[in-house]
Amino acid sequence: MSKQRVKWVVGNWKMHGRLADNAALLQSVAEGAGAMADAVRIGVCVPTPYLAQVQSQLAGKPLAWGVQDISTYTHGAYTGDVAAEMAVEFGATLAIVGHSERRAYHAESSELVAAKARRALEAGLTPIVCIGETLDEREAGKTEAVVGGQLDAVLNLLSVQEAARIIVAYEPVWAIGTGRSATARQAQEVHAFLRARLMQKDAALASVALLYGGSVKPENAQELFAQADIDGGLIGGASLKSQDFLAICAAAKAASHAG
Ligand code: PEP
């Protein structure tokens, strides 16, 4: 099944970057990405003030870009929020929704995340829907109940045609930014569960891309990406270093050829 699905590697810069640093990072990532664009879809999700910079620097390059959150509204009195259409005006095609840091620090519920995913699709963006359990939830044996519930909230709101256009990122909260990745086996187990859940909704959802995120590094990327139901990665810290990010993209390319 993994043979037919294309690999993805998407960087999540979080709240990092300054104009000069971004320029150097983007240049070197864009240069390195060219050689892999046939086998791997590569993207970066940047802080919204840098969308114009990314648009001008990546125009015509084989890289997608996007944002890390969007509003559920198109416009209005929502101070500080950013509409999906605003990101689209800067050429964005991706929007992370429901990152665990948004769920934890901004109290985002799974229903709100689902509404953001739908809004992204309506505006023409591909939502990368993040789901994942905390360490306590894993240790209590609740991983499948938690990630299944987070995914169901999205699947319950979207039509099958809409759901076929999302990307899902499984990001165990205990692995994000901690240096402690899930093992390839742990990640594959959850991805297989998520794949089955998608197919239970409709067979057409078998090809939804399922990314793993959480302390992916050049050293562990290839083993993770070689798993049958892991279609690539959402990369935080390592996406800020071009050498590491490109090595992870190369691992995705190698895994796609091996698959
Ligand atoms: C993330 O923030 O989505 C992430 C996966 O972070 P890190 O790779 O740093 O664990």
Coordinates of C-alpha atoms and ligand atoms in Angstrom, one line a residue:
M1 CA 0.0 0.0 0.0
S2 CA 2.9 2.4 0.8
K3 CA 4.3 2.0 -2.7
Q4 CA 1.6 4.2 -4.3
R5 CA 1.7 7.1 -1.8
V6 CA 4.1 9.9 -2.2
K7 CA 6.3 10.9 0.7
W8 CA 6.0 14.4 2.4
V9 CA 8.4 16.3 4.5
V10 CA 7.1 19.5 6.0
G11 CA 9.0 21.9 8.3
N12 CA 7.2 23.6 11.2
W13 CA 9.4 26.6 12.1
K14 CA 7.1 27.4 15.1
M15 CA 7.9 30.9 16.4
H16 CA 11.4 31.0 15.1
G17 CA 13.1 33.1 12.4
R18 CA 14.3 36.5 11.5
L19 CA 14.6 37.9 8.0
A20 CA 18.3 37.4 7.5
D21 CA 18.3 33.9 9.0
N22 CA 15.3 32.9 7.0
A23 CA 16.9 34.1 3.7
A24 CA 19.9 31.9 4.3
L25 CA 17.8 28.9 5.4
L26 CA 15.4 29.1 2.5
Q27 CA 18.2 29.5 -0.1
S28 CA 20.0 26.4 1.0
V29 CA 16.8 24.3 1.5
A30 CA 15.5 25.4 -2.0
E31 CA 18.9 24.5 -3.6
G32 CA 18.9 21.1 -2.0
A33 CA 15.2 20.3 -2.6
G34 CA 15.5 20.5 -6.3
A35 CA 17.2 17.1 -6.5
M36 CA 14.5 15.4 -4.5
A37 CA 11.4 17.1 -5.8
D38 CA 10.5 14.1 -8.1
A39 CA 10.2 11.7 -5.1
V40 CA 9.3 13.9 -2.1
R41 CA 6.9 16.8 -1.5
I42 CA 8.7 19.3 0.6
G43 CA 7.1 22.3 2.4
V44 CA 7.8 24.8 5.2
C45 CA 5.2 26.3 7.5
V46 CA 6.4 29.7 8.7
P47 CA 5.3 32.5 11.0
T48 CA 2.7 34.6 9.1
P49 CA 4.8 37.8 9.0
Y50 CA 7.3 36.0 6.8
L51 CA 4.8 34.8 4.2
A52 CA 5.9 37.6 1.8
Q53 CA 9.5 36.8 2.2
V54 CA 8.9 33.1 1.6
Q55 CA 6.7 33.9 -1.4
S56 CA 9.3 36.0 -3.1
Q57 CA 12.2 33.6 -2.3
L58 CA 10.5 30.3 -3.1
A59 CA 8.7 31.5 -6.3
G60 CA 9.3 28.9 -9.0
K61 CA 11.1 26.5 -6.6
P62 CA 9.9 23.0 -5.9
L63 CA 8.8 23.8 -2.3
A64 CA 5.4 24.5 -0.9
W65 CA 4.8 26.9 2.0
G66 CA 2.1 27.5 4.5
V67 CA 1.1 28.8 7.9
Q68 CA 0.9 27.2 11.4
D69 CA -2.7 28.1 12.2
I70 CA -5.7 29.8 10.7
S71 CA -8.9 31.4 11.9
T72 CA -12.3 29.6 11.5
Y73 CA -13.6 32.9 10.1
T74 CA -13.0 34.6 6.7
H75 CA -12.8 38.1 8.2
G76 CA -14.2 40.2 11.1
A77 CA -13.5 41.5 14.6
Y78 CA -11.0 38.7 15.6
T79 CA -8.0 40.7 16.7
G80 CA -4.7 38.8 16.1
D81 CA -6.2 36.1 14.0
V82 CA -5.3 35.3 10.4
A83 CA -7.8 34.2 7.7
A84 CA -6.9 31.4 5.4
E85 CA -7.6 33.7 2.4
M86 CA -4.9 36.0 3.7
A87 CA -2.3 33.2 3.6
V88 CA -3.6 32.1 0.1
E89 CA -2.9 35.6 -1.2
F90 CA 0.8 35.0 -0.4
G91 CA 0.8 31.7 -2.3
A92 CA 0.5 29.5 0.7
T93 CA -0.9 26.0 0.0
L94 CA -0.5 24.4 3.5
A95 CA -2.0 25.2 6.9
I96 CA -1.1 23.3 10.1
V97 CA -4.2 23.0 12.3
G98 CA -4.5 21.6 15.8
H99 CA -0.8 21.5 16.7
S100 CA -0.5 20.2 20.3
E101 CA 1.0 23.6 21.3
R102 CA -2.2 25.3 20.0
R103 CA -4.3 22.7 21.8
A104 CA -2.3 23.1 25.0
Y105 CA -1.6 26.9 25.1
H106 CA -4.8 28.2 23.3
A107 CA -7.2 25.6 24.6
E108 CA -8.2 24.5 21.1
S109 CA -10.7 21.7 21.1
S110 CA -10.9 18.9 18.5
E111 CA -14.2 20.5 17.3
L112 CA -12.4 23.8 16.7
V113 CA -9.6 22.1 15.0
A114 CA -12.1 20.3 12.7
A115 CA -13.7 23.7 11.9
K116 CA -10.2 25.1 11.0
A117 CA -9.5 22.1 8.8
R118 CA -12.8 22.7 6.9
R119 CA -12.1 26.5 6.6
A120 CA -8.6 25.7 5.2
L121 CA -10.1 23.4 2.5
E122 CA -12.7 26.0 1.6
A123 CA -10.0 28.5 1.0
G124 CA -7.9 26.1 -1.1
L125 CA -5.3 25.2 1.5
T126 CA -4.3 21.7 2.5
P127 CA -4.8 21.3 6.2
I128 CA -2.2 19.3 8.1
V129 CA -4.3 18.1 11.0
C130 CA -2.2 17.3 14.1
I131 CA -3.2 14.7 16.6
G132 CA -1.4 12.9 19.4
E133 CA -1.6 11.7 22.9
T134 CA 0.2 12.9 26.0
L135 CA 2.6 10.6 28.0
D136 CA 0.0 10.1 30.7
E137 CA -2.6 9.1 28.1
R138 CA -0.2 6.6 26.5
E139 CA 0.8 5.1 29.8
A140 CA -2.9 4.7 30.7
G141 CA -3.4 2.8 27.5
K142 CA -5.5 5.5 26.0
T143 CA -3.5 6.3 22.8
E144 CA -6.0 4.9 20.4
A145 CA -9.0 6.4 22.1
V146 CA -7.4 9.8 22.2
V147 CA -6.1 9.9 18.6
G148 CA -9.2 8.2 17.3
G149 CA -11.4 10.8 18.9
Q150 CA -9.3 13.7 17.6
L151 CA -9.4 12.2 14.1
D152 CA -13.2 11.4 14.3
A153 CA -13.9 15.1 15.1
V154 CA -12.5 16.0 11.7
L155 CA -14.0 13.1 9.8
N156 CA -17.4 13.8 11.3
L157 CA -17.4 17.4 10.0
L158 CA -16.0 16.8 6.5
S159 CA -17.5 15.1 3.5
V160 CA -15.5 12.1 2.1
Q161 CA -14.4 14.3 -0.8
E162 CA -13.1 17.0 1.6
A163 CA -11.4 14.4 3.9
A164 CA -9.6 12.9 1.0
R165 CA -7.7 16.3 0.7
I166 CA -6.4 16.5 4.2
I167 CA -3.0 15.4 5.6
V168 CA -2.9 14.0 9.1
A169 CA 0.2 14.3 11.3
Y170 CA 0.5 11.9 14.2
E171 CA 2.6 13.8 16.8
P172 CA 2.8 12.2 20.2
V173 CA 3.0 15.1 22.6
W174 CA 5.7 13.4 24.6
A175 CA 8.0 13.3 21.5
I176 CA 7.6 16.9 20.4
G177 CA 10.8 18.9 21.0
T178 CA 12.0 16.5 23.6
G179 CA 14.6 14.6 21.6
R180 CA 12.7 11.4 22.4
S181 CA 11.1 10.2 19.2
A182 CA 8.5 7.4 19.1
T183 CA 10.2 4.2 17.9
A184 CA 9.4 3.2 14.4
R185 CA 7.3 0.4 15.7
Q186 CA 5.3 2.6 18.1
A187 CA 4.7 5.1 15.3
Q188 CA 3.7 2.5 12.8
E189 CA 1.2 0.9 15.2
V190 CA -0.6 4.2 15.6
H191 CA -0.4 5.0 11.9
A192 CA -1.9 1.6 11.1
F193 CA -4.7 2.3 13.5
L194 CA -5.3 5.7 11.9
R195 CA -5.2 4.2 8.4
A196 CA -7.9 1.7 9.4
R197 CA -10.0 4.4 11.0
L198 CA -9.8 6.5 7.8
M199 CA -10.8 3.5 5.7
Q200 CA -13.6 2.7 8.1
K201 CA -15.1 6.1 7.1
D202 CA -14.6 5.4 3.4
A203 CA -12.2 3.3 1.3
A204 CA -11.3 6.5 -0.6
L205 CA -9.5 7.8 2.4
A206 CA -6.8 5.0 2.2
S207 CA -4.5 7.4 0.4
V208 CA -4.7 10.3 2.9
A209 CA -1.1 11.1 3.8
L210 CA -0.2 10.2 7.4
L211 CA 2.9 12.0 8.6
Y212 CA 4.8 11.3 11.8
G213 CA 6.1 14.2 13.9
G214 CA 8.1 14.3 17.1
S215 CA 11.9 14.6 17.3
V216 CA 12.5 13.4 13.8
K217 CA 16.3 13.7 13.0
P218 CA 18.5 12.6 10.2
E219 CA 19.5 9.6 12.3
N220 CA 16.0 8.2 12.8
A221 CA 14.1 9.5 9.7
Q222 CA 14.7 6.7 7.3
E223 CA 13.6 3.9 9.7
L224 CA 10.4 5.9 10.5
F225 CA 9.7 6.7 6.9
A226 CA 10.2 3.1 5.8
Q227 CA 7.2 2.0 7.8
A228 CA 4.2 0.9 5.7
D229 CA 1.8 3.5 7.0
I230 CA 4.2 6.5 7.5
D231 CA 4.1 8.8 4.5
G232 CA 6.7 11.2 5.7
G233 CA 7.2 13.7 8.6
L234 CA 6.3 17.0 10.1
I235 CA 9.6 18.4 11.4
G236 CA 10.0 21.0 14.1
G237 CA 13.5 21.7 15.5
A238 CA 15.4 20.0 12.7
S239 CA 13.6 22.1 10.0
L240 CA 15.6 25.1 11.2
K241 CA 18.9 23.6 10.1
S242 CA 19.1 23.2 6.4
Q243 CA 21.6 20.3 6.5
D244 CA 19.4 18.4 8.9
F245 CA 16.2 19.2 7.1
L246 CA 17.7 18.2 3.7
A247 CA 19.0 15.0 5.2
I248 CA 15.5 14.2 6.4
C249 CA 14.2 14.9 2.9
A250 CA 16.8 12.6 1.5
A251 CA 15.8 9.9 4.0
A252 CA 12.2 10.3 2.7
K253 CA 13.4 9.9 -0.9
A254 CA 15.4 6.8 0.0
A255 CA 12.4 5.3 1.9
S256 CA 10.1 6.0 -1.1
H257 CA 12.5 4.2 -3.5
A258 CA 12.9 1.3 -1.0
G259 CA 9.1 1.0 -0.6
Ligands
PEP1 C1 6.5 19.9 15.7 O1 6.5 20.9 16.4 O2 5.6 19.7 15.0 C2 7.6 18.9 15.9 C3 7.4 17.7 15.4 O3 8.7 19.3 16.7 P1 10.1 18.5 16.9 O4 10.4 17.9 15.5 O5 11.0 19.6 17.3 O6 9.8 17.5 17.9

